[in-house]
Tab-separated table of C-alpha atoms in Angstrom:
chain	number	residue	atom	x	y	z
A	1	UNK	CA	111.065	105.810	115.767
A	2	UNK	CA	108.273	105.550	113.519
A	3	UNK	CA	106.605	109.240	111.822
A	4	UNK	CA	103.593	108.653	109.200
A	5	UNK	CA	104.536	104.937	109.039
A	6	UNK	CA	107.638	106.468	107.529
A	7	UNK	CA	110.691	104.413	109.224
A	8	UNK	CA	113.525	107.239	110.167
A	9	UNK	CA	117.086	105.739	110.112
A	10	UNK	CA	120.056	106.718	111.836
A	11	UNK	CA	123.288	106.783	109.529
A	12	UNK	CA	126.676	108.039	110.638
A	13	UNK	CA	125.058	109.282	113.820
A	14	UNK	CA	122.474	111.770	111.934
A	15	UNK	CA	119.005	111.035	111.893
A	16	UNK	CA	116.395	112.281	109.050
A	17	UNK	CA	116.072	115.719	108.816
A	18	UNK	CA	111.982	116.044	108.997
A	19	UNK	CA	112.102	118.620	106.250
A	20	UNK	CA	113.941	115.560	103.769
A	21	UNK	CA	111.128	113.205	105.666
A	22	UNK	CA	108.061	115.461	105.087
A	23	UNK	CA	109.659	116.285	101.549
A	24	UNK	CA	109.254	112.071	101.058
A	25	UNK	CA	105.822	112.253	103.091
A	26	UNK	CA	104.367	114.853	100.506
A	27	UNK	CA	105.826	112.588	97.710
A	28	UNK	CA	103.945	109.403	98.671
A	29	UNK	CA	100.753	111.617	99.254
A	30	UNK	CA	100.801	112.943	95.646
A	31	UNK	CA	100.981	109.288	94.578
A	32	UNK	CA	98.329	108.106	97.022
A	33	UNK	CA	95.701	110.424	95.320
A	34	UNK	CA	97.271	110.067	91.899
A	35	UNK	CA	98.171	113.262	91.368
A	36	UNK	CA	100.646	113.134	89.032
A	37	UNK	CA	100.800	117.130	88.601
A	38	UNK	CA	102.060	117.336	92.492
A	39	UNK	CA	103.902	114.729	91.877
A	40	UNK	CA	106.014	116.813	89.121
A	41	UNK	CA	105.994	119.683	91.461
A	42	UNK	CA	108.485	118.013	93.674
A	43	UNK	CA	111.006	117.575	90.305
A	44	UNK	CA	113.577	120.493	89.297
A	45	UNK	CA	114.165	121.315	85.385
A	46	UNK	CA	116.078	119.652	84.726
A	47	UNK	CA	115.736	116.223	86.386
A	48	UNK	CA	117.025	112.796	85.531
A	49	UNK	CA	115.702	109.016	85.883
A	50	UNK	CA	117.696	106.326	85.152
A	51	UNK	CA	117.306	102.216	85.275
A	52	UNK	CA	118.774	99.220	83.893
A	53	UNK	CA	117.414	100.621	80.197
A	54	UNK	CA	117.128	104.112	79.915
A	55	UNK	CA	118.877	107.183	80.726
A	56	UNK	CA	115.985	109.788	80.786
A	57	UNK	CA	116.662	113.748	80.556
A	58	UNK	CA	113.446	115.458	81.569
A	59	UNK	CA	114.666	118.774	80.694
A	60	UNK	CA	111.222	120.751	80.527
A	61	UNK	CA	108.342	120.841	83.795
A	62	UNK	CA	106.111	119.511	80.634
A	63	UNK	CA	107.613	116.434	80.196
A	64	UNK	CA	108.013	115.510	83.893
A	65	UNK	CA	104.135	116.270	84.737
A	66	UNK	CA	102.942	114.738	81.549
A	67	UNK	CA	105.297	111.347	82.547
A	68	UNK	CA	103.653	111.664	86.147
A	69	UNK	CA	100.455	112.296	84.739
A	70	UNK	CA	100.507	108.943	82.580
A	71	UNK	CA	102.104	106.868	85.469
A	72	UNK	CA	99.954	107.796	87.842
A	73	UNK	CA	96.697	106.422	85.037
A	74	UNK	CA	98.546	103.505	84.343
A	75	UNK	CA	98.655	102.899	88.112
A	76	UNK	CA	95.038	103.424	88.483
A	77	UNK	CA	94.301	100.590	85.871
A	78	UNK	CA	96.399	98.652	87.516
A	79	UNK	CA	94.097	98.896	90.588
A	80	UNK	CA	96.227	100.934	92.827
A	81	UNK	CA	95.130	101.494	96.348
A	82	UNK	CA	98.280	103.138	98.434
A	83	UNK	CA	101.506	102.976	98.238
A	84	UNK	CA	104.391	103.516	101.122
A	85	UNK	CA	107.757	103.669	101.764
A	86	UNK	CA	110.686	102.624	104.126
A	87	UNK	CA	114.332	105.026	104.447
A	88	UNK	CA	116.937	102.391	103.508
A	89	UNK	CA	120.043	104.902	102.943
A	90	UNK	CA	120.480	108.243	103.758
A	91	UNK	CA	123.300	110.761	103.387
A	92	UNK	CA	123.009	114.503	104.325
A	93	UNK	CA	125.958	115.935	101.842
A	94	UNK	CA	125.653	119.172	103.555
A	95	UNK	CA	122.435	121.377	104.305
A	96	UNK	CA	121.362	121.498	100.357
A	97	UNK	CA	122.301	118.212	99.350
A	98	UNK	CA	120.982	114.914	100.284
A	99	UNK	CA	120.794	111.106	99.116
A	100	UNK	CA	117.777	108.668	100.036
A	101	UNK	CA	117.782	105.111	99.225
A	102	UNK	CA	114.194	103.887	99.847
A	103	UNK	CA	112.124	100.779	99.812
A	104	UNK	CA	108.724	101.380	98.377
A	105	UNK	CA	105.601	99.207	98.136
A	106	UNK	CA	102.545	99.675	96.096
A	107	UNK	CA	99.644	97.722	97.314
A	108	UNK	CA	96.533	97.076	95.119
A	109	UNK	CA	92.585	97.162	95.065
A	110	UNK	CA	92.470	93.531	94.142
A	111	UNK	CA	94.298	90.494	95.084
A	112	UNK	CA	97.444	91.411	92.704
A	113	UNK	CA	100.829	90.655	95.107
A	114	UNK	CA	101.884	94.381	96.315
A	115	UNK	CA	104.906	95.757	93.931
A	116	UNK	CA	107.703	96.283	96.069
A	117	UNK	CA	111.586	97.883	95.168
A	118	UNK	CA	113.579	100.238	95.936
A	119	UNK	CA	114.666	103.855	94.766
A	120	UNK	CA	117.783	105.820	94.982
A	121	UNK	CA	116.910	110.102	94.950
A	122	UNK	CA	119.899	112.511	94.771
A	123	UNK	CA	117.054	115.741	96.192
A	124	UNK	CA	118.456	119.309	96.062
A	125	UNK	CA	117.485	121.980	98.470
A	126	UNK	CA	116.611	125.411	96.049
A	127	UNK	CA	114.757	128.408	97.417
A	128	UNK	CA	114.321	126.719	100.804
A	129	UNK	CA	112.358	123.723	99.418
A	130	UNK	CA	113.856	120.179	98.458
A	131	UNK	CA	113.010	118.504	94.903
A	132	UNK	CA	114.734	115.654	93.236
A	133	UNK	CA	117.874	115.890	90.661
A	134	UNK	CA	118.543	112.478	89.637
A	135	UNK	CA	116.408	109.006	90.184
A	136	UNK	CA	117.802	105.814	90.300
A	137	UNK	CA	115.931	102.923	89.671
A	138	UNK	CA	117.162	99.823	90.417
A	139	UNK	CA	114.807	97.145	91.259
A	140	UNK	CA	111.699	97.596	89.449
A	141	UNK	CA	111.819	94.535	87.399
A	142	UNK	CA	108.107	93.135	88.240
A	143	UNK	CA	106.808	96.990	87.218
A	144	UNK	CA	107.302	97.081	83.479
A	145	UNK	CA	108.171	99.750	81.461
A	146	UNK	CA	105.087	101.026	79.545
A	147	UNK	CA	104.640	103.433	76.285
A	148	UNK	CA	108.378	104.998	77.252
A	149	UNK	CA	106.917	106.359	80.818
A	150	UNK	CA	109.451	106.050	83.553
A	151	UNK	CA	108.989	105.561	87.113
């Protein structure tokens, strides 16, 4: 079944919830327009990103909007046009907390080869609305790391 060209998957016999897939939906969206403010908006205080580097505490809203902020300019210079994603993993760990393993792939205004890898979220439901705890990194090797901001 295919929702917003959004694959849902279908592990241990439960399928997306469509709040966790509209959660992701909004997600993309904020990237699409680079909107790196809504993009913060979907991270609790405090959050966590981690990759094969850093361990990064974001422990005020400050920090994570002004990291969006910057990530989504540098993806404008880098000619952004959209990016996307595809549900590799999914866990419902009750009706609060949930893991999604994704495959996302940022295509560009100009003949650059799209970036594509893949994302681990550990997303928390709190006053009815789900935002993310912890993100794991793990494939980003083509994006590189730039002035300390982390994707």
């Amino acid at each position: 079944m295919l929702v917003g060209a959004a694959h849902i998957i279908v592990v241990m016999n439960n399928a997306l919830p469509t709040d966790i897939l509209n959660f992701f939906a909004k997600y993309k969206e904020s990237f699409n327009q680079l909107d790196g403010v809504a993009v913060a908006s979907l991270y609790r205080v405090p959050s966590v990103i981690v990759d094969d580097a850093n361990y990064t505490i974001w422990d005020t809203y400050e920090k994570i909007e002004n990291n969006m902020m910057t990530l989504c300019e540098i993806y404008k210079q880098h000619k952004f046009q959209q990016t996307d994603f595809q549900i590799n993993q999914f866990i419902l760990q009750n009706e609060n907390f949930a893991v999604v393993d994704m495959r996302w792939t940022i295509s560009h205004t100009d003949s650059s080869p799209p970036n594509v890898f893949n994302t681990t979220y550990n997303i928390q439901k709190i006053d009815g609305e789900w935002k993310v705890n912890l993100v794991t990194a793990y494939s980003e090797k083509r994006l590189k790391k730039i002035d300390s901001v982390q994707r």
